[in-house]
CSV table of C-alpha atoms in Angstrom, one decimal:
chain,number,residue,atom,x,y,z
A,1,UNK,CA,-53.6,-57.2,63.4
A,2,UNK,CA,-53.2,-55.0,60.4
A,3,UNK,CA,-56.8,-55.7,59.4
A,4,UNK,CA,-57.9,-54.5,62.8
A,5,UNK,CA,-55.8,-51.4,62.4
A,6,UNK,CA,-57.9,-50.4,59.4
A,7,UNK,CA,-61.1,-50.6,61.5
A,8,UNK,CA,-60.4,-47.9,64.1
A,9,UNK,CA,-62.2,-44.8,65.2
A,10,UNK,CA,-60.3,-42.3,67.3
A,11,UNK,CA,-57.7,-44.9,68.0
A,12,UNK,CA,-60.2,-47.6,69.2
A,13,UNK,CA,-60.9,-50.8,67.4
A,14,UNK,CA,-64.3,-51.2,65.8
A,15,UNK,CA,-63.7,-54.6,64.2
A,16,UNK,CA,-66.6,-55.9,66.2
A,17,UNK,CA,-69.1,-53.6,64.5
A,18,UNK,CA,-69.6,-55.4,61.1
A,19,UNK,CA,-70.4,-58.9,62.5
A,20,UNK,CA,-72.6,-57.3,65.2
A,21,UNK,CA,-74.6,-55.2,62.7
A,22,UNK,CA,-75.0,-58.3,60.5
A,23,UNK,CA,-76.3,-60.4,63.5
A,24,UNK,CA,-78.8,-57.7,64.5
A,25,UNK,CA,-79.9,-57.3,60.8
A,26,UNK,CA,-80.5,-61.1,60.6
A,27,UNK,CA,-82.5,-61.1,63.8
A,28,UNK,CA,-84.7,-58.2,62.7
A,29,UNK,CA,-85.3,-59.8,59.3
A,30,UNK,CA,-86.3,-63.0,60.9
A,31,UNK,CA,-88.7,-61.2,63.2
A,32,UNK,CA,-90.4,-59.4,60.3
A,33,UNK,CA,-90.8,-62.4,58.1
A,34,UNK,CA,-92.6,-65.7,58.5
A,35,UNK,CA,-91.2,-68.9,57.2
A,36,UNK,CA,-89.8,-67.7,53.9
A,37,UNK,CA,-86.7,-66.2,55.5
A,38,UNK,CA,-84.1,-69.0,56.1
A,39,UNK,CA,-82.1,-67.7,59.0
A,40,UNK,CA,-79.7,-70.6,58.8
A,41,UNK,CA,-78.5,-69.4,55.4
A,42,UNK,CA,-77.3,-66.0,56.8
A,43,UNK,CA,-76.4,-66.5,60.5
A,44,UNK,CA,-73.4,-68.7,59.6
A,45,UNK,CA,-71.9,-65.6,57.9
A,46,UNK,CA,-71.5,-63.8,61.3
A,47,UNK,CA,-68.7,-65.9,62.8
A,48,UNK,CA,-67.1,-66.1,59.3
A,49,UNK,CA,-66.9,-62.4,59.0
A,50,UNK,CA,-65.6,-62.0,62.5
A,51,UNK,CA,-62.9,-64.6,61.7
A,52,UNK,CA,-61.6,-62.3,59.0
A,53,UNK,CA,-61.3,-59.1,61.0
A,54,UNK,CA,-61.5,-59.9,64.7
A,55,UNK,CA,-59.3,-61.7,67.1
A,56,UNK,CA,-59.7,-65.3,68.2
A,57,UNK,CA,-61.7,-64.5,71.4
A,58,UNK,CA,-63.9,-62.0,69.5
A,59,UNK,CA,-64.6,-64.7,66.8
A,60,UNK,CA,-65.5,-67.2,69.5
A,61,UNK,CA,-67.8,-64.7,71.2
A,62,UNK,CA,-69.7,-64.1,67.9
A,63,UNK,CA,-69.9,-67.9,67.3
A,64,UNK,CA,-71.6,-68.2,70.7
A,65,UNK,CA,-73.9,-65.2,70.0
A,66,UNK,CA,-74.9,-66.6,66.7
A,67,UNK,CA,-75.9,-69.9,68.2
A,68,UNK,CA,-77.8,-68.3,71.0
A,69,UNK,CA,-79.6,-65.9,68.6
A,70,UNK,CA,-80.6,-68.8,66.4
A,71,UNK,CA,-81.9,-70.8,69.4
A,72,UNK,CA,-83.9,-67.8,70.8
A,73,UNK,CA,-85.3,-66.9,67.4
A,74,UNK,CA,-86.3,-70.5,66.7
A,75,UNK,CA,-88.0,-70.8,70.1
A,76,UNK,CA,-89.8,-67.4,70.0
A,77,UNK,CA,-92.5,-68.5,67.6
A,78,UNK,CA,-93.5,-72.1,68.5
A,79,UNK,CA,-96.3,-72.2,66.0
A,80,UNK,CA,-94.2,-71.2,63.0
A,81,UNK,CA,-91.5,-73.1,61.2
A,82,UNK,CA,-89.1,-74.8,63.6
A,83,UNK,CA,-85.6,-75.8,62.7
A,84,UNK,CA,-84.3,-79.3,63.1
A,85,UNK,CA,-81.4,-80.5,65.2
A,86,UNK,CA,-79.2,-80.6,62.1
A,87,UNK,CA,-79.5,-76.9,61.7
A,88,UNK,CA,-78.3,-76.2,65.2
A,89,UNK,CA,-75.4,-78.5,64.7
A,90,UNK,CA,-74.6,-76.6,61.4
A,91,UNK,CA,-74.5,-73.2,63.2
A,92,UNK,CA,-72.4,-74.6,66.1
A,93,UNK,CA,-70.0,-76.3,63.6
A,94,UNK,CA,-69.7,-73.1,61.6
A,95,UNK,CA,-68.8,-71.1,64.7
A,96,UNK,CA,-66.1,-73.7,65.7
A,97,UNK,CA,-64.6,-73.7,62.2
A,98,UNK,CA,-64.6,-69.9,62.0
A,99,UNK,CA,-62.8,-69.7,65.4
A,100,UNK,CA,-60.2,-72.2,64.2
A,101,UNK,CA,-59.8,-70.3,60.9
A,102,UNK,CA,-59.3,-67.1,62.9
A,103,UNK,CA,-56.6,-68.7,65.1
A,104,UNK,CA,-54.7,-69.8,61.9
A,105,UNK,CA,-55.1,-66.3,60.4
A,106,UNK,CA,-53.8,-64.5,63.5
A,107,UNK,CA,-50.9,-67.0,63.8
A,108,UNK,CA,-50.0,-66.3,60.1
A,109,UNK,CA,-50.3,-62.6,60.6
A,110,UNK,CA,-48.0,-62.7,63.6
A,111,UNK,CA,-45.5,-64.7,61.6
A,112,UNK,CA,-45.7,-62.3,58.7
A,113,UNK,CA,-45.2,-59.3,61.0
A,114,UNK,CA,-42.2,-61.1,62.5
A,115,UNK,CA,-40.7,-61.8,59.1
A,116,UNK,CA,-41.3,-58.2,58.2
A,117,UNK,CA,-39.3,-57.1,61.3
A,118,UNK,CA,-36.5,-59.5,60.4
A,119,UNK,CA,-36.4,-58.2,56.8
A,120,UNK,CA,-36.4,-54.6,58.1
A,121,UNK,CA,-33.5,-55.4,60.4
A,122,UNK,CA,-31.6,-57.0,57.5
A,123,UNK,CA,-32.2,-53.9,55.4
A,124,UNK,CA,-31.0,-51.6,58.2
A,125,UNK,CA,-27.9,-53.7,58.7
A,126,UNK,CA,-27.0,-53.7,55.0
A,127,UNK,CA,-28.3,-50.2,54.2
A,128,UNK,CA,-27.7,-48.5,57.5
A,129,UNK,CA,-29.5,-45.2,58.0
A,130,UNK,CA,-27.3,-42.2,57.2
A,131,UNK,CA,-27.6,-39.1,59.4
A,132,UNK,CA,-28.2,-35.8,57.7
A,133,UNK,CA,-24.9,-34.2,56.7
A,134,UNK,CA,-22.9,-37.4,57.5
A,135,UNK,CA,-19.3,-36.9,56.7
A,136,UNK,CA,-19.8,-33.4,55.6
A,137,UNK,CA,-22.0,-34.4,52.7
A,138,UNK,CA,-25.6,-33.6,51.9
A,139,UNK,CA,-27.1,-36.8,50.5
A,140,UNK,CA,-30.3,-38.4,49.4
A,141,UNK,CA,-30.9,-42.0,48.4
A,142,UNK,CA,-33.7,-44.0,46.8
A,143,UNK,CA,-33.7,-47.8,46.9
A,144,UNK,CA,-36.3,-49.8,45.1
A,145,UNK,CA,-36.4,-53.6,44.8
A,146,UNK,CA,-37.7,-55.4,41.7
A,147,UNK,CA,-39.5,-57.8,44.0
A,148,UNK,CA,-42.4,-55.8,45.5
A,149,UNK,CA,-42.4,-58.1,48.6
A,150,UNK,CA,-38.7,-57.7,49.3
A,151,UNK,CA,-37.1,-54.9,51.3
A,152,UNK,CA,-33.5,-55.4,50.3
A,153,UNK,CA,-31.6,-56.8,47.3
A,154,UNK,CA,-28.2,-56.8,45.7
A,155,UNK,CA,-27.8,-53.0,45.4
A,156,UNK,CA,-25.9,-51.2,48.1
A,157,UNK,CA,-24.6,-47.8,49.1
A,158,UNK,CA,-22.9,-46.1,52.1
A,159,UNK,CA,-20.9,-43.1,53.3
A,160,UNK,CA,-17.9,-43.6,55.5
A,161,UNK,CA,-16.2,-40.5,57.0
A,162,UNK,CA,-12.7,-41.0,58.4
A,163,UNK,CA,-9.4,-39.4,59.1
A,164,UNK,CA,-8.5,-39.4,55.4
A,165,UNK,CA,-11.6,-37.8,54.2
A,166,UNK,CA,-15.1,-39.1,53.3
A,167,UNK,CA,-15.6,-42.1,51.0
A,168,UNK,CA,-18.8,-43.1,49.2
A,169,UNK,CA,-19.5,-46.5,47.8
A,170,UNK,CA,-22.4,-47.4,45.5
A,171,UNK,CA,-22.7,-50.8,43.8
A,172,UNK,CA,-24.7,-53.7,42.4
A,173,UNK,CA,-24.0,-57.4,43.1
A,174,UNK,CA,-24.6,-59.6,40.1
A,175,UNK,CA,-27.7,-61.8,40.6
A,176,UNK,CA,-30.6,-61.7,42.9
A,177,UNK,CA,-31.8,-63.4,46.1
A,178,UNK,CA,-30.2,-63.9,49.5
A,179,UNK,CA,-26.8,-64.7,47.9
A,180,UNK,CA,-26.7,-61.2,46.4
A,181,UNK,CA,-27.7,-59.7,49.8
A,182,UNK,CA,-24.9,-61.7,51.5
A,183,UNK,CA,-22.3,-60.4,49.0
A,184,UNK,CA,-23.5,-56.8,49.4
A,185,UNK,CA,-23.3,-57.1,53.2
A,186,UNK,CA,-19.7,-58.5,53.0
A,187,UNK,CA,-18.6,-55.7,50.7
A,188,UNK,CA,-20.2,-53.0,52.8
A,189,UNK,CA,-18.5,-54.4,56.0
A,190,UNK,CA,-15.1,-54.2,54.3
A,191,UNK,CA,-15.8,-50.8,52.9
A,192,UNK,CA,-16.7,-49.4,56.3
A,193,UNK,CA,-13.4,-50.5,57.8
A,194,UNK,CA,-11.1,-49.9,54.9
A,195,UNK,CA,-12.5,-46.5,54.0
A,196,UNK,CA,-11.9,-45.4,57.6
A,197,UNK,CA,-8.4,-46.8,58.1
A,198,UNK,CA,-6.7,-46.7,54.7
A,199,UNK,CA,-5.2,-43.5,53.4
A,200,UNK,CA,-4.9,-44.6,49.8
A,201,UNK,CA,-8.2,-45.0,47.8
A,202,UNK,CA,-6.5,-47.7,45.7
A,203,UNK,CA,-5.8,-49.7,48.8
A,204,UNK,CA,-9.5,-49.5,49.7
A,205,UNK,CA,-10.3,-50.9,46.2
A,206,UNK,CA,-7.8,-53.8,46.7
A,207,UNK,CA,-9.5,-54.6,50.0
A,208,UNK,CA,-12.9,-54.7,48.3
A,209,UNK,CA,-11.5,-56.9,45.6
A,210,UNK,CA,-10.0,-59.3,48.1
A,211,UNK,CA,-13.2,-59.4,50.1
A,212,UNK,CA,-15.3,-60.3,47.0
A,213,UNK,CA,-13.0,-63.2,46.1
A,214,UNK,CA,-12.8,-64.5,49.7
A,215,UNK,CA,-16.6,-64.3,50.0
A,216,UNK,CA,-17.0,-66.2,46.7
A,217,UNK,CA,-14.6,-68.9,47.8
A,218,UNK,CA,-16.5,-69.3,51.1
A,219,UNK,CA,-19.8,-69.8,49.4
A,220,UNK,CA,-18.4,-72.2,46.9
A,221,UNK,CA,-16.9,-74.3,49.8
A,222,UNK,CA,-20.4,-74.5,51.2
A,223,UNK,CA,-21.5,-76.1,48.0
A,224,UNK,CA,-23.3,-73.1,46.5
A,225,UNK,CA,-23.1,-72.1,42.9
A,226,UNK,CA,-21.7,-68.6,43.6
A,227,UNK,CA,-18.3,-69.2,41.9
A,228,UNK,CA,-18.9,-66.5,39.2
A,229,UNK,CA,-20.6,-63.8,41.3
A,230,UNK,CA,-19.2,-60.3,41.0
A,231,UNK,CA,-20.2,-56.7,41.7
A,232,UNK,CA,-20.0,-53.5,39.8
A,233,UNK,CA,-19.4,-50.4,41.9
A,234,UNK,CA,-18.2,-46.8,42.0
A,235,UNK,CA,-16.0,-45.5,44.8
A,236,UNK,CA,-15.7,-41.8,45.6
A,237,UNK,CA,-13.3,-40.0,47.9
A,238,UNK,CA,-13.8,-36.4,49.1
A,239,UNK,CA,-10.4,-35.3,50.5
A,240,UNK,CA,-10.2,-33.0,53.5
A,241,UNK,CA,-7.4,-30.9,52.0
A,242,UNK,CA,-9.2,-29.9,48.8
A,243,UNK,CA,-12.9,-29.0,48.8
A,244,UNK,CA,-13.2,-28.9,45.1
A,245,UNK,CA,-11.7,-32.3,44.4
A,246,UNK,CA,-13.3,-35.7,44.2
A,247,UNK,CA,-11.5,-38.9,43.4
A,248,UNK,CA,-13.4,-41.5,41.3
A,249,UNK,CA,-12.7,-45.2,40.9
A,250,UNK,CA,-14.9,-47.4,38.8
A,251,UNK,CA,-15.5,-51.2,38.9
A,252,UNK,CA,-17.4,-51.8,35.7
A,253,UNK,CA,-20.0,-49.3,36.8
A,254,UNK,CA,-21.7,-46.3,35.2
A,255,UNK,CA,-19.6,-43.2,36.0
A,256,UNK,CA,-21.2,-40.6,38.3
A,257,UNK,CA,-22.8,-37.6,36.8
A,258,UNK,CA,-21.9,-34.1,38.1
A,259,UNK,CA,-25.2,-32.2,38.0
A,260,UNK,CA,-25.2,-28.5,38.4
A,261,UNK,CA,-27.1,-25.4,37.3
A,262,UNK,CA,-24.7,-25.2,34.3
A,263,UNK,CA,-25.3,-28.7,33.0
A,264,UNK,CA,-24.5,-32.4,33.4
A,265,UNK,CA,-21.1,-34.1,32.9
A,266,UNK,CA,-19.8,-37.6,33.5
A,267,UNK,CA,-16.9,-38.1,35.9
A,268,UNK,CA,-15.1,-40.9,34.2
A,269,UNK,CA,-12.1,-42.9,35.4
A,270,UNK,CA,-10.0,-45.8,34.3
A,271,UNK,CA,-12.0,-48.7,32.8
A,272,UNK,CA,-11.8,-51.0,35.9
A,273,UNK,CA,-13.3,-54.5,36.0
A,274,UNK,CA,-16.1,-55.4,38.4
A,275,UNK,CA,-15.1,-56.6,41.9
A,276,UNK,CA,-14.2,-60.2,41.8
A,277,UNK,CA,-12.9,-60.2,38.2
A,278,UNK,CA,-9.6,-58.5,38.7
A,279,UNK,CA,-7.8,-61.7,37.7
A,280,UNK,CA,-8.8,-61.1,34.1
A,281,UNK,CA,-6.7,-58.0,33.9
A,282,UNK,CA,-4.2,-57.8,36.9
A,283,UNK,CA,-2.9,-54.4,37.9
A,284,UNK,CA,-3.7,-51.5,40.2
A,285,UNK,CA,-7.0,-49.7,39.6
A,286,UNK,CA,-6.8,-46.2,38.1
A,287,UNK,CA,-8.1,-43.3,40.1
A,288,UNK,CA,-9.4,-40.3,38.4
A,289,UNK,CA,-9.5,-36.9,40.1
A,290,UNK,CA,-12.0,-34.3,39.1
A,291,UNK,CA,-12.8,-30.7,40.1
A,292,UNK,CA,-16.4,-30.0,41.2
A,293,UNK,CA,-18.2,-26.8,42.1
A,294,UNK,CA,-20.0,-26.2,45.4
A,295,UNK,CA,-23.4,-26.2,43.6
A,296,UNK,CA,-22.7,-29.5,41.8
A,297,UNK,CA,-24.3,-32.8,43.0
A,298,UNK,CA,-22.8,-36.1,42.1
A,299,UNK,CA,-25.5,-38.5,40.9
A,300,UNK,CA,-24.8,-42.3,41.2
A,301,UNK,CA,-27.2,-44.9,40.0
A,302,UNK,CA,-27.3,-48.7,39.4
A,303,UNK,CA,-28.3,-50.4,36.2
A,304,UNK,CA,-31.9,-50.6,37.4
A,305,UNK,CA,-32.1,-46.9,36.2
A,306,UNK,CA,-30.0,-46.9,33.1
A,307,UNK,CA,-31.4,-50.2,31.8
A,308,UNK,CA,-35.0,-49.5,32.3
A,309,UNK,CA,-36.9,-49.8,29.0
A,310,UNK,CA,-40.1,-48.2,27.8
A,311,UNK,CA,-42.8,-50.0,25.8
A,312,UNK,CA,-40.8,-49.5,22.6
A,313,UNK,CA,-37.7,-51.1,24.2
A,314,UNK,CA,-35.7,-47.8,24.5
A,315,UNK,CA,-33.4,-47.3,27.5
A,316,UNK,CA,-34.1,-44.5,30.0
A,317,UNK,CA,-32.0,-41.5,28.8
A,318,UNK,CA,-30.8,-40.5,32.2
A,319,UNK,CA,-28.2,-37.8,31.3
A,320,UNK,CA,-30.5,-36.2,28.8
A,321,UNK,CA,-33.5,-36.1,31.1
A,322,UNK,CA,-31.5,-34.7,34.0
A,323,UNK,CA,-29.9,-32.1,31.7
A,324,UNK,CA,-33.3,-31.0,30.4
A,325,UNK,CA,-34.7,-30.8,33.9
A,326,UNK,CA,-31.8,-28.7,35.3
A,327,UNK,CA,-32.0,-26.3,32.3
A,328,UNK,CA,-35.7,-25.7,33.2
A,329,UNK,CA,-35.2,-25.6,37.0
A,330,UNK,CA,-31.6,-25.3,38.4
A,331,UNK,CA,-33.0,-26.3,41.8
A,332,UNK,CA,-33.3,-29.9,40.6
A,333,UNK,CA,-29.6,-30.2,41.3
A,334,UNK,CA,-30.3,-30.3,45.0
A,335,UNK,CA,-29.6,-33.9,46.2
A,336,UNK,CA,-33.1,-34.6,47.5
A,337,UNK,CA,-34.9,-33.2,44.5
A,338,UNK,CA,-32.5,-34.9,42.1
A,339,UNK,CA,-32.9,-38.3,43.6
A,340,UNK,CA,-36.7,-37.9,43.6
A,341,UNK,CA,-36.7,-36.7,39.9
A,342,UNK,CA,-34.6,-39.7,38.7
A,343,UNK,CA,-36.8,-42.1,40.7
A,344,UNK,CA,-40.0,-40.7,39.2
A,345,UNK,CA,-38.5,-40.6,35.7
A,346,UNK,CA,-37.4,-44.2,36.0
A,347,UNK,CA,-40.8,-45.5,37.1
A,348,UNK,CA,-42.5,-43.4,34.5
A,349,UNK,CA,-40.2,-44.6,31.7
A,350,UNK,CA,-40.7,-48.3,32.7
A,351,UNK,CA,-44.5,-47.9,33.1
A,352,UNK,CA,-44.3,-48.4,36.8
A,353,UNK,CA,-42.5,-51.8,36.5
A,354,UNK,CA,-38.9,-52.5,37.6
A,355,UNK,CA,-36.9,-55.3,36.0
A,356,UNK,CA,-34.1,-55.0,38.4
A,357,UNK,CA,-33.2,-53.5,41.8
A,358,UNK,CA,-32.8,-49.8,41.4
A,359,UNK,CA,-30.7,-47.4,43.5
A,360,UNK,CA,-30.4,-43.6,43.1
A,361,UNK,CA,-27.9,-41.8,45.3
A,362,UNK,CA,-27.0,-38.1,45.2
A,363,UNK,CA,-24.3,-36.4,47.2
A,364,UNK,CA,-22.5,-33.1,47.4
A,365,UNK,CA,-20.4,-31.3,50.0
A,366,UNK,CA,-22.2,-29.2,52.5
A,367,UNK,CA,-21.9,-25.4,52.0
A,368,UNK,CA,-18.8,-23.8,53.4
A,369,UNK,CA,-19.0,-22.8,57.0
A,370,UNK,CA,-21.8,-25.3,57.8
A,371,UNK,CA,-20.7,-27.8,60.3
A,372,UNK,CA,-21.5,-31.4,59.4
A,373,UNK,CA,-24.1,-33.1,61.5
A,374,UNK,CA,-22.8,-36.3,63.0
A,375,UNK,CA,-19.3,-34.9,62.7
A,376,UNK,CA,-16.2,-36.4,61.2
A,377,UNK,CA,-14.8,-39.5,62.8
A,378,UNK,CA,-11.3,-39.2,64.3
A,379,UNK,CA,-9.1,-41.9,65.6
């Protein structure tokens, strides 16, 4: 199906053109030559080419046309070289095999398209689309998977508005594969509920920790080796009663960077352990409160950015690169441009290769007096 989409003129499929032109060219060449042109060597290519770009019925049609053309050409000059019965069988057999190959190709393409739809549905479930201005925040996100064929991995992010303000979660589940995707989905589901209902950010953190432990216990009970899985994350809260405040809670994750026209600074908080490892150091998580300006954007990334290495093995200097770019052009601090800049810088530093899933997420409050699109959820 996708091959045929590439062979379109004004919206109409022209996948039939290449095999038809080849068939005509073979017939013309046979007419203008005597016995030195072996038509059998070329005409079997017609259904083969049709099988690669046409549908099943189109391929079957070209298989029949090839056989008819061969019979007509062979009978047109009775005094010249005549093909034997074996050649006719070869052309017919080639057409049958080409049609079968086309049927297999179309079936596999349908299956691949279906799996692509399933993967996209999983991606949209885990990383749901965020409306512009959701929760009173301007935001921009970039999500790149290390596996070029995958659409979703262990990185996750979301914004959840609620009656207690807007909360933001960005994180990275340890490991890769479907197990990491499952854990990310479990944490996001808990975040969306807890961030809406719970007034205290530390309680949201406790709910996430409990969910990670419960999920891990469930997978172990199923006989899977997920007993040591954990997740690093950063949890932000934008309270309604203070526009210049942002609360930061870290779970073994890189602190967010506040990026503005006047420079770059890290918004640190207590050194919390990753989600799922609280048992190593029991106690409530420490929440840090910071003041931010209206023109500052909070930049959150996963280790796919900070641990990207160049050819010499040096890590990507995220803060230095962003600071240099903002000094040259303060407009880089806008969320969309900032996320794109970090994405391009990461890919450039790594030579276009990613060793891990990579997430770049930039958020800041909408300007004063500008109503949030999507609104703030109320009970």
